[in-house]
């Protein structure tokens, strides 16, 4: 999956929806722009029951519930906005429409990141799984536009990771270094080595077969 391309498509679809809405209702003024900012910042959380929670653009401690059909919002601007389309209600509508127009971002083979990675582009929902793959600790980052799409990725990633791990009975028993304990498998071929240094900074010479 090309993350950059997917994100660009998301922005283009959102921009198109915003332009159509602004042309249809010019009296909305800056509400359309604010709604786009909320969506792009990942401040819109869609819930399975059809409700949504939208963070405030001006108060980081406040969030508004958008519920019902037609949707209503708890913010002060709801009663004053044209057709009750406050920025929070607009943002929920935009995000839902973008999800309808774009295919779900589900990978058949999850992308695996070892160690620390550079920050990924923002997404409304993201989950990072910690697992062991071929003896190495890895982080699997799954991202999507809503919880349902990420949940599907979590299930696929879990099944994939389990398929990559041999049954416990087939895992080789690590030889023990008499000084430092369990050895590690050699990366250059067969055999084992002790990954520790002595008090003089020299690698431990203990080897295993």
JSON list of C-alpha atoms in Angstrom, two decimals:
[
{"chain": "A", "resi": 1, "resn": "UNK", "atom": "CA", "xyz": [0.00, 0.00, 0.00]},
{"chain": "A", "resi": 2, "resn": "UNK", "atom": "CA", "xyz": [1.28, 3.42, -0.95]},
{"chain": "A", "resi": 3, "resn": "UNK", "atom": "CA", "xyz": [0.57, 5.56, 2.13]},
{"chain": "A", "resi": 4, "resn": "UNK", "atom": "CA", "xyz": [1.44, 8.82, 0.36]},
{"chain": "A", "resi": 5, "resn": "UNK", "atom": "CA", "xyz": [-0.93, 8.09, -2.54]},
{"chain": "A", "resi": 6, "resn": "UNK", "atom": "CA", "xyz": [-3.75, 7.02, -0.22]},
{"chain": "A", "resi": 7, "resn": "UNK", "atom": "CA", "xyz": [-3.38, 10.19, 1.84]},
{"chain": "A", "resi": 8, "resn": "UNK", "atom": "CA", "xyz": [-3.39, 12.35, -1.28]},
{"chain": "A", "resi": 9, "resn": "UNK", "atom": "CA", "xyz": [-6.56, 10.67, -2.53]},
{"chain": "A", "resi": 10, "resn": "UNK", "atom": "CA", "xyz": [-8.17, 11.26, 0.86]},
{"chain": "A", "resi": 11, "resn": "UNK", "atom": "CA", "xyz": [-7.31, 14.97, 0.71]},
{"chain": "A", "resi": 12, "resn": "UNK", "atom": "CA", "xyz": [-8.54, 15.32, -2.88]},
{"chain": "A", "resi": 13, "resn": "UNK", "atom": "CA", "xyz": [-11.90, 13.72, -2.14]},
{"chain": "A", "resi": 14, "resn": "UNK", "atom": "CA", "xyz": [-12.30, 15.85, 1.00]},
{"chain": "A", "resi": 15, "resn": "UNK", "atom": "CA", "xyz": [-11.45, 19.02, -0.94]},
{"chain": "A", "resi": 16, "resn": "UNK", "atom": "CA", "xyz": [-14.04, 18.16, -3.58]},
{"chain": "A", "resi": 17, "resn": "UNK", "atom": "CA", "xyz": [-16.76, 17.65, -0.97]},
{"chain": "A", "resi": 18, "resn": "UNK", "atom": "CA", "xyz": [-15.83, 20.91, 0.74]},
{"chain": "A", "resi": 19, "resn": "UNK", "atom": "CA", "xyz": [-15.97, 22.86, -2.52]},
{"chain": "A", "resi": 20, "resn": "UNK", "atom": "CA", "xyz": [-19.41, 21.48, -3.43]},
{"chain": "A", "resi": 21, "resn": "UNK", "atom": "CA", "xyz": [-20.77, 22.22, 0.05]},
{"chain": "A", "resi": 22, "resn": "UNK", "atom": "CA", "xyz": [-19.42, 25.78, 0.05]},
{"chain": "A", "resi": 23, "resn": "UNK", "atom": "CA", "xyz": [-20.87, 26.43, -3.43]},
{"chain": "A", "resi": 24, "resn": "UNK", "atom": "CA", "xyz": [-24.27, 25.12, -2.37]},
{"chain": "A", "resi": 25, "resn": "UNK", "atom": "CA", "xyz": [-24.37, 27.05, 0.91]},
{"chain": "A", "resi": 26, "resn": "UNK", "atom": "CA", "xyz": [-22.11, 30.15, 0.69]},
{"chain": "A", "resi": 27, "resn": "UNK", "atom": "CA", "xyz": [-23.51, 31.38, 4.01]},
{"chain": "A", "resi": 28, "resn": "UNK", "atom": "CA", "xyz": [-21.55, 28.69, 5.83]},
{"chain": "A", "resi": 29, "resn": "UNK", "atom": "CA", "xyz": [-18.53, 31.03, 5.63]},
{"chain": "A", "resi": 30, "resn": "UNK", "atom": "CA", "xyz": [-15.51, 29.53, 7.44]},
{"chain": "A", "resi": 31, "resn": "UNK", "atom": "CA", "xyz": [-17.34, 26.51, 8.83]},
{"chain": "A", "resi": 32, "resn": "UNK", "atom": "CA", "xyz": [-16.39, 24.34, 5.85]},
{"chain": "A", "resi": 33, "resn": "UNK", "atom": "CA", "xyz": [-12.70, 25.20, 6.29]},
{"chain": "A", "resi": 34, "resn": "UNK", "atom": "CA", "xyz": [-12.88, 24.43, 10.02]},
{"chain": "A", "resi": 35, "resn": "UNK", "atom": "CA", "xyz": [-14.58, 21.10, 9.29]},
{"chain": "A", "resi": 36, "resn": "UNK", "atom": "CA", "xyz": [-11.77, 20.10, 6.90]},
{"chain": "A", "resi": 37, "resn": "UNK", "atom": "CA", "xyz": [-9.18, 20.97, 9.55]},
{"chain": "A", "resi": 38, "resn": "UNK", "atom": "CA", "xyz": [-10.95, 18.73, 12.07]},
{"chain": "A", "resi": 39, "resn": "UNK", "atom": "CA", "xyz": [-11.01, 15.80, 9.63]},
{"chain": "A", "resi": 40, "resn": "UNK", "atom": "CA", "xyz": [-7.36, 16.16, 8.57]},
{"chain": "A", "resi": 41, "resn": "UNK", "atom": "CA", "xyz": [-6.22, 16.50, 12.18]},
{"chain": "A", "resi": 42, "resn": "UNK", "atom": "CA", "xyz": [-7.92, 13.22, 13.12]},
{"chain": "A", "resi": 43, "resn": "UNK", "atom": "CA", "xyz": [-10.24, 15.01, 15.56]},
{"chain": "A", "resi": 44, "resn": "UNK", "atom": "CA", "xyz": [-13.38, 13.23, 14.33]},
{"chain": "A", "resi": 45, "resn": "UNK", "atom": "CA", "xyz": [-14.16, 9.83, 15.89]},
{"chain": "A", "resi": 46, "resn": "UNK", "atom": "CA", "xyz": [-16.99, 7.86, 14.26]},
{"chain": "A", "resi": 47, "resn": "UNK", "atom": "CA", "xyz": [-18.69, 5.29, 16.48]},
{"chain": "A", "resi": 48, "resn": "UNK", "atom": "CA", "xyz": [-20.33, 2.00, 15.37]},
{"chain": "A", "resi": 49, "resn": "UNK", "atom": "CA", "xyz": [-23.72, 3.15, 16.72]},
{"chain": "A", "resi": 50, "resn": "UNK", "atom": "CA", "xyz": [-23.82, 6.06, 14.27]},
{"chain": "A", "resi": 51, "resn": "UNK", "atom": "CA", "xyz": [-22.81, 8.77, 16.74]},
{"chain": "A", "resi": 52, "resn": "UNK", "atom": "CA", "xyz": [-19.56, 10.73, 16.59]},
{"chain": "A", "resi": 53, "resn": "UNK", "atom": "CA", "xyz": [-17.26, 12.66, 18.91]},
{"chain": "A", "resi": 54, "resn": "UNK", "atom": "CA", "xyz": [-15.58, 15.78, 17.54]},
{"chain": "A", "resi": 55, "resn": "UNK", "atom": "CA", "xyz": [-12.85, 17.71, 19.35]},
{"chain": "A", "resi": 56, "resn": "UNK", "atom": "CA", "xyz": [-13.07, 21.49, 19.67]},
{"chain": "A", "resi": 57, "resn": "UNK", "atom": "CA", "xyz": [-10.77, 23.55, 17.44]},
{"chain": "A", "resi": 58, "resn": "UNK", "atom": "CA", "xyz": [-10.30, 26.21, 20.12]},
{"chain": "A", "resi": 59, "resn": "UNK", "atom": "CA", "xyz": [-10.53, 24.36, 23.43]},
{"chain": "A", "resi": 60, "resn": "UNK", "atom": "CA", "xyz": [-8.32, 21.23, 23.74]},
{"chain": "A", "resi": 61, "resn": "UNK", "atom": "CA", "xyz": [-10.31, 20.07, 26.79]},
{"chain": "A", "resi": 62, "resn": "UNK", "atom": "CA", "xyz": [-13.68, 20.08, 25.04]},
{"chain": "A", "resi": 63, "resn": "UNK", "atom": "CA", "xyz": [-15.35, 17.66, 22.61]},
{"chain": "A", "resi": 64, "resn": "UNK", "atom": "CA", "xyz": [-18.85, 17.61, 21.14]},
{"chain": "A", "resi": 65, "resn": "UNK", "atom": "CA", "xyz": [-21.22, 14.70, 20.58]},
{"chain": "A", "resi": 66, "resn": "UNK", "atom": "CA", "xyz": [-22.87, 14.57, 17.16]},
{"chain": "A", "resi": 67, "resn": "UNK", "atom": "CA", "xyz": [-25.92, 12.29, 17.36]},
{"chain": "A", "resi": 68, "resn": "UNK", "atom": "CA", "xyz": [-29.25, 11.49, 15.75]},
{"chain": "A", "resi": 69, "resn": "UNK", "atom": "CA", "xyz": [-30.66, 11.59, 12.24]},
{"chain": "A", "resi": 70, "resn": "UNK", "atom": "CA", "xyz": [-30.67, 14.31, 11.14]},
{"chain": "A", "resi": 71, "resn": "UNK", "atom": "CA", "xyz": [-27.57, 14.89, 13.24]},
{"chain": "A", "resi": 72, "resn": "UNK", "atom": "CA", "xyz": [-27.50, 17.37, 16.10]},
{"chain": "A", "resi": 73, "resn": "UNK", "atom": "CA", "xyz": [-24.53, 18.90, 17.92]},
{"chain": "A", "resi": 74, "resn": "UNK", "atom": "CA", "xyz": [-24.03, 20.25, 21.43]},
{"chain": "A", "resi": 75, "resn": "UNK", "atom": "CA", "xyz": [-21.98, 23.28, 20.35]},
{"chain": "A", "resi": 76, "resn": "UNK", "atom": "CA", "xyz": [-23.26, 26.88, 20.60]},
{"chain": "A", "resi": 77, "resn": "UNK", "atom": "CA", "xyz": [-22.99, 27.45, 16.83]},
{"chain": "A", "resi": 78, "resn": "UNK", "atom": "CA", "xyz": [-25.42, 24.64, 16.01]},
{"chain": "A", "resi": 79, "resn": "UNK", "atom": "CA", "xyz": [-28.49, 26.86, 16.54]},
{"chain": "A", "resi": 80, "resn": "UNK", "atom": "CA", "xyz": [-27.02, 29.72, 14.47]},
{"chain": "A", "resi": 81, "resn": "UNK", "atom": "CA", "xyz": [-25.41, 27.89, 11.54]},
{"chain": "A", "resi": 82, "resn": "UNK", "atom": "CA", "xyz": [-27.29, 27.68, 8.21]},
{"chain": "A", "resi": 83, "resn": "UNK", "atom": "CA", "xyz": [-29.35, 24.47, 8.26]},
{"chain": "A", "resi": 84, "resn": "UNK", "atom": "CA", "xyz": [-27.68, 23.75, 11.63]},
{"chain": "A", "resi": 85, "resn": "UNK", "atom": "CA", "xyz": [-24.46, 22.80, 9.78]},
{"chain": "A", "resi": 86, "resn": "UNK", "atom": "CA", "xyz": [-21.88, 23.73, 12.38]},
{"chain": "A", "resi": 87, "resn": "UNK", "atom": "CA", "xyz": [-18.23, 22.80, 11.75]},
{"chain": "A", "resi": 88, "resn": "UNK", "atom": "CA", "xyz": [-18.54, 19.69, 13.93]},
{"chain": "A", "resi": 89, "resn": "UNK", "atom": "CA", "xyz": [-21.58, 18.33, 12.10]},
{"chain": "A", "resi": 90, "resn": "UNK", "atom": "CA", "xyz": [-19.96, 19.15, 8.74]},
{"chain": "A", "resi": 91, "resn": "UNK", "atom": "CA", "xyz": [-16.76, 17.33, 9.70]},
{"chain": "A", "resi": 92, "resn": "UNK", "atom": "CA", "xyz": [-18.69, 14.16, 10.58]},
{"chain": "A", "resi": 93, "resn": "UNK", "atom": "CA", "xyz": [-20.55, 14.30, 7.27]},
{"chain": "A", "resi": 94, "resn": "UNK", "atom": "CA", "xyz": [-17.34, 14.88, 5.32]},
{"chain": "A", "resi": 95, "resn": "UNK", "atom": "CA", "xyz": [-15.50, 11.96, 6.94]},
{"chain": "A", "resi": 96, "resn": "UNK", "atom": "CA", "xyz": [-18.38, 9.54, 6.40]},
{"chain": "A", "resi": 97, "resn": "UNK", "atom": "CA", "xyz": [-18.72, 10.55, 2.76]},
{"chain": "A", "resi": 98, "resn": "UNK", "atom": "CA", "xyz": [-14.98, 10.20, 2.12]},
{"chain": "A", "resi": 99, "resn": "UNK", "atom": "CA", "xyz": [-15.09, 6.68, 3.58]},
{"chain": "A", "resi": 100, "resn": "UNK", "atom": "CA", "xyz": [-17.97, 5.82, 1.24]},
{"chain": "A", "resi": 101, "resn": "UNK", "atom": "CA", "xyz": [-16.09, 7.09, -1.81]},
{"chain": "A", "resi": 102, "resn": "UNK", "atom": "CA", "xyz": [-12.68, 5.57, -1.02]},
{"chain": "A", "resi": 103, "resn": "UNK", "atom": "CA", "xyz": [-12.00, 1.80, -0.71]},
{"chain": "A", "resi": 104, "resn": "UNK", "atom": "CA", "xyz": [-11.09, 0.58, 2.80]},
{"chain": "A", "resi": 105, "resn": "UNK", "atom": "CA", "xyz": [-7.33, 0.66, 3.44]},
{"chain": "A", "resi": 106, "resn": "UNK", "atom": "CA", "xyz": [-6.84, -3.00, 4.39]},
{"chain": "A", "resi": 107, "resn": "UNK", "atom": "CA", "xyz": [-3.57, -4.74, 3.59]},
{"chain": "A", "resi": 108, "resn": "UNK", "atom": "CA", "xyz": [-3.44, -8.45, 2.71]},
{"chain": "A", "resi": 109, "resn": "UNK", "atom": "CA", "xyz": [0.07, -8.62, 4.21]},
{"chain": "A", "resi": 110, "resn": "UNK", "atom": "CA", "xyz": [0.59, -6.16, 7.09]},
{"chain": "A", "resi": 111, "resn": "UNK", "atom": "CA", "xyz": [3.53, -3.79, 6.93]},
{"chain": "A", "resi": 112, "resn": "UNK", "atom": "CA", "xyz": [6.04, -4.65, 9.67]},
{"chain": "A", "resi": 113, "resn": "UNK", "atom": "CA", "xyz": [8.35, -2.05, 11.23]},
{"chain": "A", "resi": 114, "resn": "UNK", "atom": "CA", "xyz": [11.33, -3.15, 13.35]},
{"chain": "A", "resi": 115, "resn": "UNK", "atom": "CA", "xyz": [12.52, -0.77, 16.04]},
{"chain": "A", "resi": 116, "resn": "UNK", "atom": "CA", "xyz": [11.70, 2.94, 15.91]},
{"chain": "A", "resi": 117, "resn": "UNK", "atom": "CA", "xyz": [10.31, 4.49, 12.74]},
{"chain": "A", "resi": 118, "resn": "UNK", "atom": "CA", "xyz": [9.75, 8.04, 11.56]},
{"chain": "A", "resi": 119, "resn": "UNK", "atom": "CA", "xyz": [6.26, 9.45, 12.24]},
{"chain": "A", "resi": 120, "resn": "UNK", "atom": "CA", "xyz": [3.61, 8.34, 9.76]},
{"chain": "A", "resi": 121, "resn": "UNK", "atom": "CA", "xyz": [1.08, 10.79, 8.25]},
{"chain": "A", "resi": 122, "resn": "UNK", "atom": "CA", "xyz": [-1.81, 11.48, 10.59]},
{"chain": "A", "resi": 123, "resn": "UNK", "atom": "CA", "xyz": [-4.82, 9.15, 10.49]},
{"chain": "A", "resi": 124, "resn": "UNK", "atom": "CA", "xyz": [-8.15, 9.26, 12.33]},
{"chain": "A", "resi": 125, "resn": "UNK", "atom": "CA", "xyz": [-7.52, 5.82, 13.88]},
{"chain": "A", "resi": 126, "resn": "UNK", "atom": "CA", "xyz": [-4.26, 3.93, 14.42]},
{"chain": "A", "resi": 127, "resn": "UNK", "atom": "CA", "xyz": [-3.21, 0.91, 16.50]},
{"chain": "A", "resi": 128, "resn": "UNK", "atom": "CA", "xyz": [0.32, -0.40, 17.12]},
{"chain": "A", "resi": 129, "resn": "UNK", "atom": "CA", "xyz": [0.81, -4.07, 17.95]},
{"chain": "A", "resi": 130, "resn": "UNK", "atom": "CA", "xyz": [3.94, -5.41, 19.69]},
{"chain": "A", "resi": 131, "resn": "UNK", "atom": "CA", "xyz": [4.93, -8.93, 18.73]},
{"chain": "A", "resi": 132, "resn": "UNK", "atom": "CA", "xyz": [7.85, -11.33, 18.22]},
{"chain": "A", "resi": 133, "resn": "UNK", "atom": "CA", "xyz": [8.69, -12.30, 14.64]},
{"chain": "A", "resi": 134, "resn": "UNK", "atom": "CA", "xyz": [11.43, -14.86, 13.88]},
{"chain": "A", "resi": 135, "resn": "UNK", "atom": "CA", "xyz": [12.96, -14.22, 17.28]},
{"chain": "A", "resi": 136, "resn": "UNK", "atom": "CA", "xyz": [12.94, -10.43, 16.94]},
{"chain": "A", "resi": 137, "resn": "UNK", "atom": "CA", "xyz": [10.66, -7.94, 18.66]},
{"chain": "A", "resi": 138, "resn": "UNK", "atom": "CA", "xyz": [8.67, -5.93, 16.09]},
{"chain": "A", "resi": 139, "resn": "UNK", "atom": "CA", "xyz": [6.04, -3.19, 16.03]},
{"chain": "A", "resi": 140, "resn": "UNK", "atom": "CA", "xyz": [3.13, -3.48, 13.59]},
{"chain": "A", "resi": 141, "resn": "UNK", "atom": "CA", "xyz": [1.34, -0.17, 12.97]},
{"chain": "A", "resi": 142, "resn": "UNK", "atom": "CA", "xyz": [-2.17, -0.37, 11.53]},
{"chain": "A", "resi": 143, "resn": "UNK", "atom": "CA", "xyz": [-4.02, 2.74, 10.37]},
{"chain": "A", "resi": 144, "resn": "UNK", "atom": "CA", "xyz": [-7.42, 3.51, 8.92]},
{"chain": "A", "resi": 145, "resn": "UNK", "atom": "CA", "xyz": [-10.21, 6.04, 8.64]},
{"chain": "A", "resi": 146, "resn": "UNK", "atom": "CA", "xyz": [-12.44, 4.40, 11.28]},
{"chain": "A", "resi": 147, "resn": "UNK", "atom": "CA", "xyz": [-12.36, 1.72, 13.97]},
{"chain": "A", "resi": 148, "resn": "UNK", "atom": "CA", "xyz": [-14.01, -0.93, 11.77]},
{"chain": "A", "resi": 149, "resn": "UNK", "atom": "CA", "xyz": [-11.29, -0.77, 9.12]},
{"chain": "A", "resi": 150, "resn": "UNK", "atom": "CA", "xyz": [-8.51, -0.93, 11.72]},
{"chain": "A", "resi": 151, "resn": "UNK", "atom": "CA", "xyz": [-10.23, -3.82, 13.51]},
{"chain": "A", "resi": 152, "resn": "UNK", "atom": "CA", "xyz": [-10.16, -5.82, 10.27]},
{"chain": "A", "resi": 153, "resn": "UNK", "atom": "CA", "xyz": [-6.44, -5.09, 9.92]},
{"chain": "A", "resi": 154, "resn": "UNK", "atom": "CA", "xyz": [-5.78, -6.17, 13.54]},
{"chain": "A", "resi": 155, "resn": "UNK", "atom": "CA", "xyz": [-7.43, -9.54, 12.90]},
{"chain": "A", "resi": 156, "resn": "UNK", "atom": "CA", "xyz": [-5.46, -10.01, 9.65]},
{"chain": "A", "resi": 157, "resn": "UNK", "atom": "CA", "xyz": [-2.18, -8.98, 11.30]},
{"chain": "A", "resi": 158, "resn": "UNK", "atom": "CA", "xyz": [-2.71, -11.31, 14.27]},
{"chain": "A", "resi": 159, "resn": "UNK", "atom": "CA", "xyz": [-3.38, -14.26, 11.97]},
{"chain": "A", "resi": 160, "resn": "UNK", "atom": "CA", "xyz": [-0.34, -13.41, 9.82]},
{"chain": "A", "resi": 161, "resn": "UNK", "atom": "CA", "xyz": [1.99, -13.07, 12.81]},
{"chain": "A", "resi": 162, "resn": "UNK", "atom": "CA", "xyz": [0.81, -16.40, 14.23]},
{"chain": "A", "resi": 163, "resn": "UNK", "atom": "CA", "xyz": [1.46, -18.09, 10.87]},
{"chain": "A", "resi": 164, "resn": "UNK", "atom": "CA", "xyz": [5.06, -16.80, 10.94]},
{"chain": "A", "resi": 165, "resn": "UNK", "atom": "CA", "xyz": [5.77, -18.27, 14.40]},
{"chain": "A", "resi": 166, "resn": "UNK", "atom": "CA", "xyz": [6.59, -22.00, 14.52]},
{"chain": "A", "resi": 167, "resn": "UNK", "atom": "CA", "xyz": [4.96, -24.13, 17.25]},
{"chain": "A", "resi": 168, "resn": "UNK", "atom": "CA", "xyz": [6.83, -24.03, 20.58]},
{"chain": "A", "resi": 169, "resn": "UNK", "atom": "CA", "xyz": [7.86, -27.66, 20.18]},
{"chain": "A", "resi": 170, "resn": "UNK", "atom": "CA", "xyz": [9.83, -26.90, 17.00]},
{"chain": "A", "resi": 171, "resn": "UNK", "atom": "CA", "xyz": [11.75, -23.92, 18.37]},
{"chain": "A", "resi": 172, "resn": "UNK", "atom": "CA", "xyz": [15.43, -24.78, 18.97]},
{"chain": "A", "resi": 173, "resn": "UNK", "atom": "CA", "xyz": [16.63, -24.67, 22.56]},
{"chain": "A", "resi": 174, "resn": "UNK", "atom": "CA", "xyz": [19.19, -21.91, 23.02]},
{"chain": "A", "resi": 175, "resn": "UNK", "atom": "CA", "xyz": [22.58, -23.12, 24.35]},
{"chain": "A", "resi": 176, "resn": "UNK", "atom": "CA", "xyz": [23.70, -21.57, 27.62]},
{"chain": "A", "resi": 177, "resn": "UNK", "atom": "CA", "xyz": [26.84, -19.53, 28.10]},
{"chain": "A", "resi": 178, "resn": "UNK", "atom": "CA", "xyz": [28.43, -20.62, 31.42]},
{"chain": "A", "resi": 179, "resn": "UNK", "atom": "CA", "xyz": [28.93, -16.94, 32.32]},
{"chain": "A", "resi": 180, "resn": "UNK", "atom": "CA", "xyz": [26.07, -14.96, 30.79]},
{"chain": "A", "resi": 181, "resn": "UNK", "atom": "CA", "xyz": [23.23, -17.43, 30.19]},
{"chain": "A", "resi": 182, "resn": "UNK", "atom": "CA", "xyz": [21.19, -17.93, 27.00]},
{"chain": "A", "resi": 183, "resn": "UNK", "atom": "CA", "xyz": [22.96, -17.44, 23.66]},
{"chain": "A", "resi": 184, "resn": "UNK", "atom": "CA", "xyz": [21.54, -15.98, 20.45]},
{"chain": "A", "resi": 185, "resn": "UNK", "atom": "CA", "xyz": [21.39, -17.62, 16.99]},
{"chain": "A", "resi": 186, "resn": "UNK", "atom": "CA", "xyz": [24.12, -16.48, 14.61]},
{"chain": "A", "resi": 187, "resn": "UNK", "atom": "CA", "xyz": [23.02, -14.14, 11.82]},
{"chain": "A", "resi": 188, "resn": "UNK", "atom": "CA", "xyz": [25.80, -15.38, 9.51]},
{"chain": "A", "resi": 189, "resn": "UNK", "atom": "CA", "xyz": [24.77, -19.01, 9.42]},
{"chain": "A", "resi": 190, "resn": "UNK", "atom": "CA", "xyz": [24.38, -21.93, 11.77]},
{"chain": "A", "resi": 191, "resn": "UNK", "atom": "CA", "xyz": [25.43, -21.85, 15.37]},
{"chain": "A", "resi": 192, "resn": "UNK", "atom": "CA", "xyz": [24.96, -19.64, 18.41]},
{"chain": "A", "resi": 193, "resn": "UNK", "atom": "CA", "xyz": [26.97, -16.87, 20.06]},
{"chain": "A", "resi": 194, "resn": "UNK", "atom": "CA", "xyz": [27.01, -15.04, 23.38]},
{"chain": "A", "resi": 195, "resn": "UNK", "atom": "CA", "xyz": [25.87, -11.41, 22.91]},
{"chain": "A", "resi": 196, "resn": "UNK", "atom": "CA", "xyz": [27.67, -10.08, 25.99]},
{"chain": "A", "resi": 197, "resn": "UNK", "atom": "CA", "xyz": [31.02, -8.40, 26.68]},
{"chain": "A", "resi": 198, "resn": "UNK", "atom": "CA", "xyz": [33.37, -9.00, 29.56]},
{"chain": "A", "resi": 199, "resn": "UNK", "atom": "CA", "xyz": [34.61, -6.41, 32.04]},
{"chain": "A", "resi": 200, "resn": "UNK", "atom": "CA", "xyz": [37.34, -5.35, 29.60]},
{"chain": "A", "resi": 201, "resn": "UNK", "atom": "CA", "xyz": [34.89, -4.65, 26.78]},
{"chain": "A", "resi": 202, "resn": "UNK", "atom": "CA", "xyz": [35.72, -7.79, 24.80]},
{"chain": "A", "resi": 203, "resn": "UNK", "atom": "CA", "xyz": [32.99, -9.98, 23.30]},
{"chain": "A", "resi": 204, "resn": "UNK", "atom": "CA", "xyz": [32.47, -13.24, 25.12]},
{"chain": "A", "resi": 205, "resn": "UNK", "atom": "CA", "xyz": [34.10, -16.07, 23.06]},
{"chain": "A", "resi": 206, "resn": "UNK", "atom": "CA", "xyz": [31.48, -18.69, 24.02]},
{"chain": "A", "resi": 207, "resn": "UNK", "atom": "CA", "xyz": [29.92, -20.44, 21.00]},
{"chain": "A", "resi": 208, "resn": "UNK", "atom": "CA", "xyz": [27.19, -23.01, 20.59]},
{"chain": "A", "resi": 209, "resn": "UNK", "atom": "CA", "xyz": [26.20, -25.51, 17.90]}
]
